[in-house]
Amino acid sequence: LRILNACSRTLKIQRPKNPPTYSQIFQPIITTTQVPLMEIDFNIHKTNSSYFADVDIARAHLICTLFSVGIEHCRGGTGAYTGADVPFFSCALGAVSCSFKRELKAYESYELWTRVLSWDEKWIYLITHFVRRGTVKPKDYTLYPEQNPNAPELSETEGERHAEQQASLDVLSCHPGVVATALSKCVFKSGRRTIPPAFMFKMSGILPPVSSHKPTESAENCDDSDSQHGSCKSSDSGIALNNDDEESEIDRVEKERARGMEVAQCLGGNTQHALELEFTGSEEPVLGRHLDGVGLGGIARCAAMLAQSMSYHDLIEHSDQPSYPLL
């Protein structure tokens, strides 16, 4: 149901009145939720594994909001079954990482701030911050202006105090309300064909259409889609300049994309390949083999081990009693 709620943002009746533009590419979408009972660990905190499920939901909200028009184009409609003779469209997860800074208590409300960090010829990188609810107030709601509260005007003293607080937060390495940070690497697919993120931006009306430039060598896994989706070389973000008025804004988008790409290198191909090479396989010895306690078989094995442990303790207790010689 959580995924369906996010995917409903692709429906025309659920889209914002004003479609997103290139000035909103790096702005986050906030998803509000809380820690349910089934996601609590032994410490009465949100279990670490459940963070990744939340990241899946947050990604779906952002992708279905930003790329609703592009998704409709690739699927041939917005319904569950469009009937269009087009390959199956999907957004596949290539890699994900999550760092934990503070705990979330049972039934505590929190927010998922998810935005585009960067993209290249194949991958789009999304960053999600887990934020305690109420600790951060957005400066403005640009895509849904009706959500902007009627904030009271601050007095001169309050304004100075607020400015000092914001300045102190800028110096800190992280906002105190952030409890965890996740980075996701995703790829758009039409069947087995890779769709460059730049094409999705353009089909969604977020970036200007492709300009007439000299074709370049396409990247791996993108050669089959170059004629349909345009160039997708790693040095080209897919941004085209139409006029001088847009140039400064588009340049800022490209600079932010390049800056975010440096941050996203931790999920880049070279880093992940180095981790894959750490697999020893059959070249080195192993400690042994354990069975996971999943299913009915796992329950039976767990019960057998508990019974064996209890009988072992009983044997130890009886061995501590004094023994008498046999006649």
mmCIF file of C-alpha atoms in Angstrom, residues 5-316:
data_model
loop_
_atom_site.group_PDB
_atom_site.id
_atom_site.type_symbol
_atom_site.label_atom_id
_atom_site.label_comp_id
_atom_site.label_asym_id
_atom_site.label_seq_id
_atom_site.Cartn_x
_atom_site.Cartn_y
_atom_site.Cartn_z
ATOM 1 C CA ASN A 5 0.437 5.471 -2.563
ATOM 2 C CA ALA A 6 3.739 6.688 -4.007
ATOM 3 C CA CYS A 7 2.995 5.405 -7.518
ATOM 4 C CA SER A 8 -0.339 7.224 -7.513
ATOM 5 C CA ARG A 9 1.652 10.446 -7.966
ATOM 6 C CA THR A 10 1.991 9.522 -11.635
ATOM 7 C CA LEU A 11 -1.774 9.897 -12.113
ATOM 8 C CA LYS A 12 -2.812 13.163 -13.695
ATOM 9 C CA ILE A 13 -5.250 13.963 -10.895
ATOM 10 C CA GLN A 14 -2.436 13.569 -8.334
ATOM 11 C CA ARG A 15 0.128 15.722 -10.113
ATOM 12 C CA PRO A 16 0.931 19.250 -8.911
ATOM 13 C CA LYS A 17 -0.795 22.127 -10.670
ATOM 14 C CA ASN A 18 2.508 23.462 -11.987
ATOM 15 C CA PRO A 19 4.919 20.822 -13.355
ATOM 16 C CA PRO A 20 8.490 20.750 -11.977
ATOM 17 C CA THR A 21 11.211 22.723 -13.766
ATOM 18 C CA TYR A 22 15.005 22.594 -13.881
ATOM 19 C CA SER A 23 15.208 25.005 -10.935
ATOM 20 C CA GLN A 24 13.603 22.301 -8.759
ATOM 21 C CA ILE A 25 15.765 19.346 -9.803
ATOM 22 C CA PHE A 26 17.777 19.242 -6.578
ATOM 23 C CA GLN A 27 14.955 20.160 -4.204
ATOM 24 C CA PRO A 28 13.812 17.375 -1.842
ATOM 25 C CA ILE A 29 10.373 15.883 -1.448
ATOM 26 C CA ILE A 30 9.393 15.256 2.184
ATOM 27 C CA THR A 31 7.623 12.021 3.113
ATOM 28 C CA THR A 32 6.245 11.891 6.662
ATOM 29 C CA THR A 33 5.951 8.593 8.542
ATOM 30 C CA GLN A 34 6.508 7.032 11.975
ATOM 31 C CA VAL A 35 8.121 3.992 13.593
ATOM 32 C CA PRO A 36 5.505 1.179 13.723
ATOM 33 C CA LEU A 37 5.473 -1.682 16.196
ATOM 34 C CA MET A 38 6.768 -4.263 13.692
ATOM 35 C CA GLU A 39 9.946 -2.224 13.051
ATOM 36 C CA ILE A 40 11.143 -2.100 16.673
ATOM 37 C CA ASP A 41 14.236 -4.016 17.818
ATOM 38 C CA PHE A 42 15.262 -5.273 21.271
ATOM 39 C CA ASN A 43 16.379 -1.766 22.265
ATOM 40 C CA ILE A 44 12.875 -0.356 21.542
ATOM 41 C CA HIS A 45 14.411 1.541 18.617
ATOM 42 C CA LYS A 46 13.723 1.423 14.897
ATOM 43 C CA THR A 47 15.581 -1.586 13.523
ATOM 44 C CA ASN A 48 18.352 -0.794 11.060
ATOM 45 C CA SER A 49 17.048 -3.080 8.322
ATOM 46 C CA SER A 50 13.746 -1.179 8.128
ATOM 47 C CA TYR A 51 15.544 1.991 7.021
ATOM 48 C CA PHE A 52 16.088 0.466 3.590
ATOM 49 C CA ALA A 53 12.361 -0.201 3.155
ATOM 50 C CA ASP A 54 11.709 3.457 3.978
ATOM 51 C CA VAL A 55 14.269 4.503 1.379
ATOM 52 C CA ASP A 56 12.377 2.441 -1.228
ATOM 53 C CA ILE A 57 9.187 4.344 -0.421
ATOM 54 C CA ALA A 58 10.920 7.723 -0.431
ATOM 55 C CA ARG A 59 12.529 7.012 -3.816
ATOM 56 C CA ALA A 60 9.160 6.060 -5.266
ATOM 57 C CA HIS A 61 7.622 9.334 -4.090
ATOM 58 C CA LEU A 62 10.401 11.422 -5.625
ATOM 59 C CA ILE A 63 10.615 9.544 -8.937
ATOM 60 C CA CYS A 64 6.842 9.450 -9.444
ATOM 61 C CA THR A 65 6.619 13.171 -8.661
ATOM 62 C CA LEU A 66 9.491 14.441 -10.804
ATOM 63 C CA PHE A 67 9.163 12.020 -13.726
ATOM 64 C CA SER A 68 5.389 11.488 -13.897
ATOM 65 C CA VAL A 69 5.173 12.785 -17.477
ATOM 66 C CA GLY A 70 8.231 10.809 -18.595
ATOM 67 C CA ILE A 71 6.899 7.632 -16.982
ATOM 68 C CA GLU A 72 3.569 8.108 -18.742
ATOM 69 C CA HIS A 73 5.409 8.481 -22.057
ATOM 70 C CA CYS A 74 7.527 5.355 -21.511
ATOM 71 C CA ARG A 75 4.584 3.232 -20.310
ATOM 72 C CA GLY A 76 2.106 4.539 -22.846
ATOM 73 C CA GLY A 77 -0.346 5.670 -20.166
ATOM 74 C CA THR A 78 -0.926 6.019 -16.434
ATOM 75 C CA GLY A 79 -3.157 3.026 -15.719
ATOM 76 C CA ALA A 80 -2.082 -0.239 -14.109
ATOM 77 C CA TYR A 81 -2.489 -1.810 -17.562
ATOM 78 C CA THR A 82 -2.097 0.647 -20.413
ATOM 79 C CA GLY A 83 -2.528 -1.784 -23.313
ATOM 80 C CA ALA A 84 0.268 -0.006 -25.160
ATOM 81 C CA ASP A 85 2.684 -2.129 -27.161
ATOM 82 C CA VAL A 86 5.756 -0.900 -25.301
ATOM 83 C CA PRO A 87 8.384 -2.714 -23.194
ATOM 84 C CA PHE A 88 7.951 -2.910 -19.443
ATOM 85 C CA PHE A 89 9.196 0.259 -17.724
ATOM 86 C CA SER A 90 10.961 0.098 -14.382
ATOM 87 C CA CYS A 91 13.394 1.938 -12.151
ATOM 88 C CA ALA A 92 15.883 -0.618 -10.855
ATOM 89 C CA LEU A 93 18.059 -0.198 -7.783
ATOM 90 C CA GLY A 94 21.753 -0.728 -8.499
ATOM 91 C CA ALA A 95 23.249 0.010 -5.086
ATOM 92 C CA VAL A 96 22.279 1.535 -1.765
ATOM 93 C CA SER A 97 24.103 2.524 1.403
ATOM 94 C CA CYS A 98 22.870 3.904 4.714
ATOM 95 C CA SER A 99 24.746 5.423 7.643
ATOM 96 C CA PHE A 100 23.127 5.655 11.074
ATOM 97 C CA LYS A 101 23.782 8.607 13.349
ATOM 98 C CA ARG A 102 21.046 8.574 16.005
ATOM 99 C CA GLU A 103 18.204 6.274 17.018
ATOM 100 C CA LEU A 104 14.484 6.599 16.365
ATOM 101 C CA LYS A 105 12.252 5.487 19.220
ATOM 102 C CA ALA A 106 9.057 3.460 18.999
ATOM 103 C CA TYR A 107 6.160 5.336 17.374
ATOM 104 C CA GLU A 108 8.328 8.419 16.883
ATOM 105 C CA SER A 109 7.413 10.517 13.840
ATOM 106 C CA TYR A 110 10.105 11.383 11.325
ATOM 107 C CA GLU A 111 10.521 12.695 7.802
ATOM 108 C CA LEU A 112 12.315 11.400 4.717
ATOM 109 C CA TRP A 113 13.924 14.233 2.751
ATOM 110 C CA THR A 114 14.744 12.722 -0.652
ATOM 111 C CA ARG A 115 16.251 14.563 -3.598
ATOM 112 C CA VAL A 116 18.345 14.086 -6.716
ATOM 113 C CA LEU A 117 22.038 14.226 -5.885
ATOM 114 C CA SER A 118 23.471 13.730 -9.383
ATOM 115 C CA TRP A 119 23.303 11.617 -12.533
ATOM 116 C CA ASP A 120 25.524 10.405 -15.352
ATOM 117 C CA GLU A 121 24.976 8.611 -18.652
ATOM 118 C CA LYS A 122 23.322 5.622 -16.978
ATOM 119 C CA TRP A 123 22.721 6.093 -13.267
ATOM 120 C CA ILE A 124 20.749 8.601 -11.224
ATOM 121 C CA TYR A 125 21.838 9.095 -7.612
ATOM 122 C CA LEU A 126 19.249 9.919 -4.949
ATOM 123 C CA ILE A 127 20.016 10.950 -1.377
ATOM 124 C CA THR A 128 17.616 10.485 1.536
ATOM 125 C CA HIS A 129 17.940 12.119 4.947
ATOM 126 C CA PHE A 130 15.992 10.765 7.916
ATOM 127 C CA VAL A 131 14.970 13.807 9.963
ATOM 128 C CA ARG A 132 13.103 14.010 13.248
ATOM 129 C CA ARG A 133 9.746 15.584 12.613
ATOM 130 C CA GLY A 134 9.490 19.186 13.731
ATOM 131 C CA THR A 135 13.235 19.856 13.924
ATOM 132 C CA VAL A 136 13.482 21.443 10.462
ATOM 133 C CA LYS A 137 11.030 23.739 8.720
ATOM 134 C CA PRO A 138 11.416 24.102 4.936
ATOM 135 C CA LYS A 139 12.120 27.575 3.658
ATOM 136 C CA ASP A 140 9.454 27.241 0.984
ATOM 137 C CA TYR A 141 7.253 24.690 -0.783
ATOM 138 C CA THR A 142 7.819 25.379 -4.468
ATOM 139 C CA LEU A 143 5.988 22.484 -6.133
ATOM 140 C CA TYR A 144 3.011 22.602 -3.763
ATOM 141 C CA PRO A 145 2.727 26.298 -2.804
ATOM 142 C CA GLU A 146 -0.624 25.648 -1.131
ATOM 143 C CA GLN A 147 1.313 23.845 1.629
ATOM 144 C CA ASN A 148 3.135 27.032 2.629
ATOM 145 C CA PRO A 149 1.947 28.118 6.097
ATOM 146 C CA ASN A 150 1.148 31.720 6.846
ATOM 147 C CA ALA A 151 4.299 32.297 8.875
ATOM 148 C CA PRO A 152 4.165 35.321 11.209
ATOM 149 C CA GLU A 153 6.687 38.067 10.649
ATOM 150 C CA LEU A 154 9.661 37.968 13.027
ATOM 151 C CA SER A 155 10.642 40.946 15.097
ATOM 152 C CA GLU A 156 14.091 42.450 14.653
ATOM 153 C CA THR A 157 15.468 40.647 17.721
ATOM 154 C CA GLU A 158 13.908 37.313 16.731
ATOM 155 C CA GLY A 159 15.169 37.739 13.183
ATOM 156 C CA GLU A 160 18.733 38.297 14.390
ATOM 157 C CA ARG A 161 18.501 35.279 16.705
ATOM 158 C CA HIS A 162 17.160 33.121 13.854
ATOM 159 C CA ALA A 163 19.972 34.287 11.561
ATOM 160 C CA GLU A 164 22.579 33.407 14.214
ATOM 161 C CA GLN A 165 21.070 29.940 14.637
ATOM 162 C CA GLN A 166 21.116 29.320 10.889
ATOM 163 C CA ALA A 167 24.719 30.522 10.679
ATOM 164 C CA SER A 168 25.743 28.158 13.477
ATOM 165 C CA LEU A 169 24.003 25.250 11.732
ATOM 166 C CA ASP A 170 25.859 26.009 8.514
ATOM 167 C CA VAL A 171 29.161 25.499 10.342
ATOM 168 C CA LEU A 172 28.123 22.119 11.732
ATOM 169 C CA SER A 173 28.930 18.978 9.780
ATOM 170 C CA CYS A 174 25.332 17.824 9.967
ATOM 171 C CA HIS A 175 21.991 19.163 11.112
ATOM 172 C CA PRO A 176 21.180 17.837 14.613
ATOM 173 C CA GLY A 177 17.779 16.667 13.389
ATOM 174 C CA VAL A 178 19.289 14.221 10.879
ATOM 175 C CA VAL A 179 19.364 10.692 12.313
ATOM 176 C CA ALA A 180 20.448 8.733 9.208
ATOM 177 C CA THR A 181 21.505 9.289 5.602
ATOM 178 C CA ALA A 182 21.036 6.941 2.641
ATOM 179 C CA LEU A 183 22.373 7.051 -0.907
ATOM 180 C CA SER A 184 20.747 5.123 -3.759
ATOM 181 C CA LYS A 185 21.962 4.420 -7.287
ATOM 182 C CA CYS A 186 19.110 3.727 -9.723
ATOM 183 C CA VAL A 187 18.695 3.103 -13.432
ATOM 184 C CA PHE A 188 15.656 3.555 -15.675
ATOM 185 C CA LYS A 189 14.804 0.547 -17.841
ATOM 186 C CA SER A 190 12.474 0.037 -20.784
ATOM 187 C CA GLY A 191 12.528 -3.711 -21.107
ATOM 188 C CA ARG A 192 16.234 -4.539 -21.234
ATOM 189 C CA ARG A 193 17.149 -1.149 -22.661
ATOM 190 C CA THR A 194 18.696 1.502 -20.450
ATOM 191 C CA ILE A 195 17.067 4.927 -20.464
ATOM 192 C CA PRO A 196 19.538 7.720 -19.649
ATOM 193 C CA PRO A 197 18.388 10.003 -16.816
ATOM 194 C CA ALA A 198 18.823 13.016 -19.125
ATOM 195 C CA PHE A 199 16.158 11.571 -21.420
ATOM 196 C CA MET A 200 13.752 11.167 -18.503
ATOM 197 C CA PHE A 201 14.382 14.763 -17.445
ATOM 198 C CA LYS A 202 13.669 16.003 -20.966
ATOM 199 C CA MET A 203 10.581 13.867 -21.510
ATOM 200 C CA SER A 204 9.236 15.158 -18.187
ATOM 201 C CA GLY A 205 9.771 18.747 -19.314
ATOM 202 C CA ILE A 206 12.343 19.443 -16.597
ATOM 203 C CA LEU A 207 15.321 19.969 -18.907
ATOM 204 C CA PRO A 208 15.297 21.648 -22.347
ATOM 205 C CA PRO A 209 15.239 19.267 -25.346
ATOM 206 C CA VAL A 210 18.442 17.937 -26.858
ATOM 207 C CA SER A 211 20.350 20.505 -28.880
ATOM 208 C CA SER A 212 21.956 19.706 -32.206
ATOM 209 C CA HIS A 213 25.515 18.850 -31.238
ATOM 210 C CA LYS A 214 28.087 16.510 -32.661
ATOM 211 C CA PRO A 215 27.337 12.924 -31.661
ATOM 212 C CA THR A 216 29.803 11.295 -29.319
ATOM 213 C CA GLU A 217 30.723 7.794 -28.345
ATOM 214 C CA SER A 218 27.976 6.289 -26.211
ATOM 215 C CA ALA A 219 28.553 4.578 -22.919
ATOM 216 C CA GLU A 220 28.340 0.888 -22.223
ATOM 217 C CA ASN A 221 24.781 -0.488 -21.990
ATOM 218 C CA CYS A 222 23.462 2.645 -23.722
ATOM 219 C CA ASP A 223 24.434 1.973 -27.330
ATOM 220 C CA ASP A 224 21.080 0.366 -28.159
ATOM 221 C CA SER A 225 19.135 3.374 -26.938
ATOM 222 C CA ASP A 226 21.248 6.242 -28.296
ATOM 223 C CA SER A 227 19.114 6.774 -31.378
ATOM 224 C CA GLN A 228 15.965 6.994 -29.287
ATOM 225 C CA HIS A 229 17.193 8.609 -26.078
ATOM 226 C CA GLY A 230 20.102 10.780 -27.268
ATOM 227 C CA SER A 231 23.736 10.868 -26.240
ATOM 228 C CA CYS A 232 24.566 9.577 -22.776
ATOM 229 C CA LYS A 233 28.334 9.980 -22.399
ATOM 230 C CA SER A 234 29.603 10.410 -18.850
ATOM 231 C CA SER A 235 30.858 13.951 -19.441
ATOM 232 C CA ASP A 236 27.468 15.043 -20.775
ATOM 233 C CA SER A 237 24.651 15.573 -18.303
ATOM 234 C CA GLY A 238 22.199 15.938 -21.175
ATOM 235 C CA ILE A 239 21.721 19.645 -20.483
ATOM 236 C CA ALA A 240 21.193 21.797 -23.572
ATOM 237 C CA LEU A 241 21.209 25.598 -23.658
ATOM 238 C CA ASN A 242 18.448 27.279 -25.628
ATOM 239 C CA ASN A 243 19.017 30.960 -24.929
ATOM 240 C CA ASP A 244 21.069 33.354 -22.846
ATOM 241 C CA ASP A 245 18.316 33.799 -20.266
ATOM 242 C CA GLU A 246 18.424 30.120 -19.320
ATOM 243 C CA GLU A 247 22.180 29.764 -19.535
ATOM 244 C CA SER A 248 23.031 30.969 -16.047
ATOM 245 C CA GLU A 249 20.386 28.754 -14.412
ATOM 246 C CA ILE A 250 21.344 25.714 -16.484
ATOM 247 C CA ASP A 251 25.010 26.295 -15.696
ATOM 248 C CA ARG A 252 24.172 26.217 -12.005
ATOM 249 C CA VAL A 253 22.319 22.940 -12.514
ATOM 250 C CA GLU A 254 25.357 21.433 -14.225
ATOM 251 C CA LYS A 255 27.708 22.665 -11.492
ATOM 252 C CA GLU A 256 25.478 21.166 -8.813
ATOM 253 C CA ARG A 257 25.281 17.897 -10.757
ATOM 254 C CA ALA A 258 29.083 17.757 -11.013
ATOM 255 C CA ARG A 259 29.465 18.542 -7.305
ATOM 256 C CA GLY A 260 26.967 15.846 -6.371
ATOM 257 C CA MET A 261 28.775 13.375 -8.613
ATOM 258 C CA GLU A 262 31.881 13.716 -6.447
ATOM 259 C CA VAL A 263 29.804 12.810 -3.385
ATOM 260 C CA ALA A 264 28.174 9.870 -5.185
ATOM 261 C CA GLN A 265 31.496 8.243 -6.076
ATOM 262 C CA CYS A 266 31.196 5.989 -3.018
ATOM 263 C CA LEU A 267 28.595 4.028 -5.009
ATOM 264 C CA GLY A 268 30.479 4.359 -8.279
ATOM 265 C CA GLY A 269 31.557 1.455 -10.424
ATOM 266 C CA ASN A 270 35.215 1.474 -9.366
ATOM 267 C CA THR A 271 34.410 1.385 -5.661
ATOM 268 C CA GLN A 272 31.820 -1.360 -6.009
ATOM 269 C CA HIS A 273 34.118 -3.396 -8.249
ATOM 270 C CA ALA A 274 36.849 -3.211 -5.614
ATOM 271 C CA LEU A 275 34.404 -4.567 -3.035
ATOM 272 C CA GLU A 276 33.396 -7.403 -5.360
ATOM 273 C CA LEU A 277 37.053 -8.379 -5.740
ATOM 274 C CA GLU A 278 37.254 -8.893 -1.959
ATOM 275 C CA PHE A 279 35.247 -12.122 -2.364
ATOM 276 C CA THR A 280 37.703 -14.943 -1.636
ATOM 277 C CA GLY A 281 35.608 -17.784 -3.071
ATOM 278 C CA SER A 282 37.308 -21.169 -3.231
ATOM 279 C CA GLU A 283 40.810 -19.716 -2.975
ATOM 280 C CA GLU A 284 40.755 -19.347 0.828
ATOM 281 C CA PRO A 285 39.456 -21.537 3.701
ATOM 282 C CA VAL A 286 36.238 -20.684 5.549
ATOM 283 C CA LEU A 287 35.144 -20.996 9.180
ATOM 284 C CA GLY A 288 32.183 -23.271 8.509
ATOM 285 C CA ARG A 289 28.538 -23.224 7.474
ATOM 286 C CA HIS A 290 25.418 -22.181 9.398
ATOM 287 C CA LEU A 291 21.761 -22.524 8.467
ATOM 288 C CA ASP A 292 19.416 -19.570 8.687
ATOM 289 C CA GLY A 293 16.425 -20.072 10.989
ATOM 290 C CA VAL A 294 13.822 -19.280 8.351
ATOM 291 C CA GLY A 295 10.575 -21.180 7.775
ATOM 292 C CA LEU A 296 9.191 -24.178 9.657
ATOM 293 C CA GLY A 297 12.495 -25.982 9.380
ATOM 294 C CA GLY A 298 14.261 -23.108 11.093
ATOM 295 C CA ILE A 299 11.707 -23.094 13.914
ATOM 296 C CA ALA A 300 12.167 -26.841 14.412
ATOM 297 C CA ARG A 301 15.965 -26.511 14.486
ATOM 298 C CA CYS A 302 15.744 -23.627 16.958
ATOM 299 C CA ALA A 303 13.456 -25.657 19.257
ATOM 300 C CA ALA A 304 15.804 -28.643 19.029
ATOM 301 C CA MET A 305 18.811 -26.491 19.943
ATOM 302 C CA LEU A 306 16.954 -25.006 22.922
ATOM 303 C CA ALA A 307 16.019 -28.496 24.133
ATOM 304 C CA GLN A 308 19.612 -29.642 23.698
ATOM 305 C CA SER A 309 20.860 -26.592 25.595
ATOM 306 C CA MET A 310 18.443 -27.214 28.486
ATOM 307 C CA SER A 311 19.457 -30.856 28.795
ATOM 308 C CA TYR A 312 23.129 -29.800 28.719
ATOM 309 C CA HIS A 313 22.585 -27.369 31.611
ATOM 310 C CA ASP A 314 20.738 -30.073 33.544
ATOM 311 C CA LEU A 315 23.692 -32.391 33.030
ATOM 312 C CA ILE A 316 26.110 -29.736 34.332
#
